[in-house]
C-alpha atoms as one frame of an Amber mdcrd trajectory, in Angstrom:
protein
   0.025   0.103  -0.012   1.293   3.447  -0.881   1.336   6.049   1.695  -0.995
   9.063   0.913   0.530  12.134  -0.640  -1.793  14.939  -1.062  -1.021  16.608
  -4.610  -1.490  20.443  -4.646  -4.608  21.265  -6.743  -5.450  24.763  -8.216
  -9.034  24.216  -7.227  -8.026  23.861  -3.662  -6.586  27.145  -3.354  -8.696
  30.349  -4.811  -6.636  32.374  -7.091  -6.603  35.327  -4.562  -4.551  33.517
  -2.021  -2.439  31.364  -4.562  -1.073  34.244  -5.994  -0.113  35.697  -3.041
   1.738  32.697  -2.155   4.161  32.990  -4.983   4.737  36.623  -3.805   5.713
  35.611  -0.528   2.659  37.107   1.169   1.482  35.260   3.959   4.726  33.753
   4.788   5.160  35.539   8.231   5.425  34.545  11.744   3.392  35.845  14.709
   5.087  37.098  17.591   4.648  35.583  20.945   3.067  38.006  23.631   4.289
  36.140  26.737   3.013  32.587  27.065   0.414  32.986  24.102   1.612  29.887
  21.823  -2.214  28.945  22.341  -3.471  32.152  20.178  -0.623  31.873  17.602
  -1.321  28.287  16.831  -4.992  29.083  16.583  -4.437  32.047  14.470  -2.092
  30.535  12.170  -4.647  27.929  11.186  -7.407  30.672  10.646  -4.911  32.723
   8.862  -4.243  29.883   6.498  -7.951  29.065   5.473  -8.039  30.104   1.972
 -11.705  30.737   1.857 -11.757  32.887   5.107  -8.572  35.000   4.323 -10.178
  35.465   0.806 -13.191  36.873   2.304 -11.075  39.424   4.573  -8.804  40.128
   1.669 -12.011  40.955  -0.534 -14.065  42.908   2.066 -12.771  46.166   3.604
 -13.137  46.039   7.413 -14.932  49.166   7.423 -18.003  46.827   5.718 -18.612
  44.753   8.825 -21.862  45.443  10.438 -21.929  47.082  13.606 -25.121  46.714
  15.133 -26.227  43.010  15.179 -23.840  41.523  17.747 -22.944  42.620  21.373
 -19.202  42.863  20.076 -20.626  45.562  17.284 -18.204  44.339  14.732 -15.183
  44.391  16.658 -13.800  40.710  16.528 -14.248  40.775  12.456 -12.542  44.170
  12.113  -9.831  42.950  14.514  -9.309  39.855  12.158  -9.454  41.662   9.205
  -6.964  43.946  10.313  -4.452  41.079  10.965  -5.211  39.323   7.649  -4.266
  42.173   6.037  -1.183  42.655   7.669  -0.195  39.016   7.500  -0.981  38.716
   3.533   0.144  42.180   3.080   3.028  41.954   0.308   6.583  41.371   1.597
   8.795  44.272   2.346  11.971  44.210   0.505  14.908  43.289   3.205  18.383
  43.022   3.722  19.788  39.781   3.192  20.759  39.654   6.958  17.546  40.631
   8.239  15.225  38.202   9.553  11.928  37.145   8.237   8.908  39.373   8.808
   6.574  38.767  11.710   3.619  40.494  12.976   2.268  41.301  16.546  -1.221
  40.022  17.130  -1.632  42.536  20.190  -4.625  44.294  18.781  -6.633  41.207
  18.202  -5.642  39.799  21.523  -6.933  43.118  23.259 -10.174  42.968  21.287
 -10.752  39.199  22.149 -10.032  40.197  25.841 -12.407  43.015  25.886 -15.150
  40.326  25.055 -13.658  37.489  26.706 -11.793  38.086  29.891 -10.260  34.836
  30.470  -7.991  35.618  27.520  -6.794  38.770  29.066  -3.343  38.723  30.439
  -0.590  36.316  29.254  -1.373  33.292  31.345  -1.527  30.132  28.881  -5.303
  29.286  27.558  -6.983  26.406  25.767  -6.477  26.812  21.996  -9.583  25.155
  21.147 -11.674  27.534  23.681  -9.937  30.493  21.778 -10.539  29.193  18.476
 -14.344  28.668  19.344 -14.759  32.323  20.837 -13.038  33.802  17.632 -15.248
  31.611  15.171 -18.173  32.464  17.286 -17.418  36.116  17.204 -16.715  36.377
  13.601 -19.975  34.587  12.657 -22.009  36.920  14.989 -20.298  39.905  13.692
 -20.828  39.271  10.067 -24.141  37.768  10.700 -26.574  40.346   8.501 -30.007
  39.004  10.163 -31.399  41.687  12.148 -34.335  39.878  13.688 -33.960  36.636
  15.017
């Protein structure tokens, strides 16, 4: 039996993200803000989901609705800003410079405003953070006015 070896497919990666991959965009790390590797691991997963990244690259953060969720669009706008910084075209660096990294402190601050358990710099559960972030993005982008 041959081992499974996935082959890259142009259908699996939308054109907007695949074009950016060849330019080096998205090839950045996230700064550790203390003992926050749980945050970075969850964000790296979200920041590399082509449909999610494409949505936020194609839609300006100012278009996020502000009246439907208790967070008033804060989580979606903070994530949109982070997507924009991670997927921005790479800057030219001197050969001796290290690879670029992004500091997710603004995103972490917004998450902490609505989920105080994620304030501070203590280790937390990545799955709980991921659940909160996905739920927050969903609620922020939900355009149904009356439930």
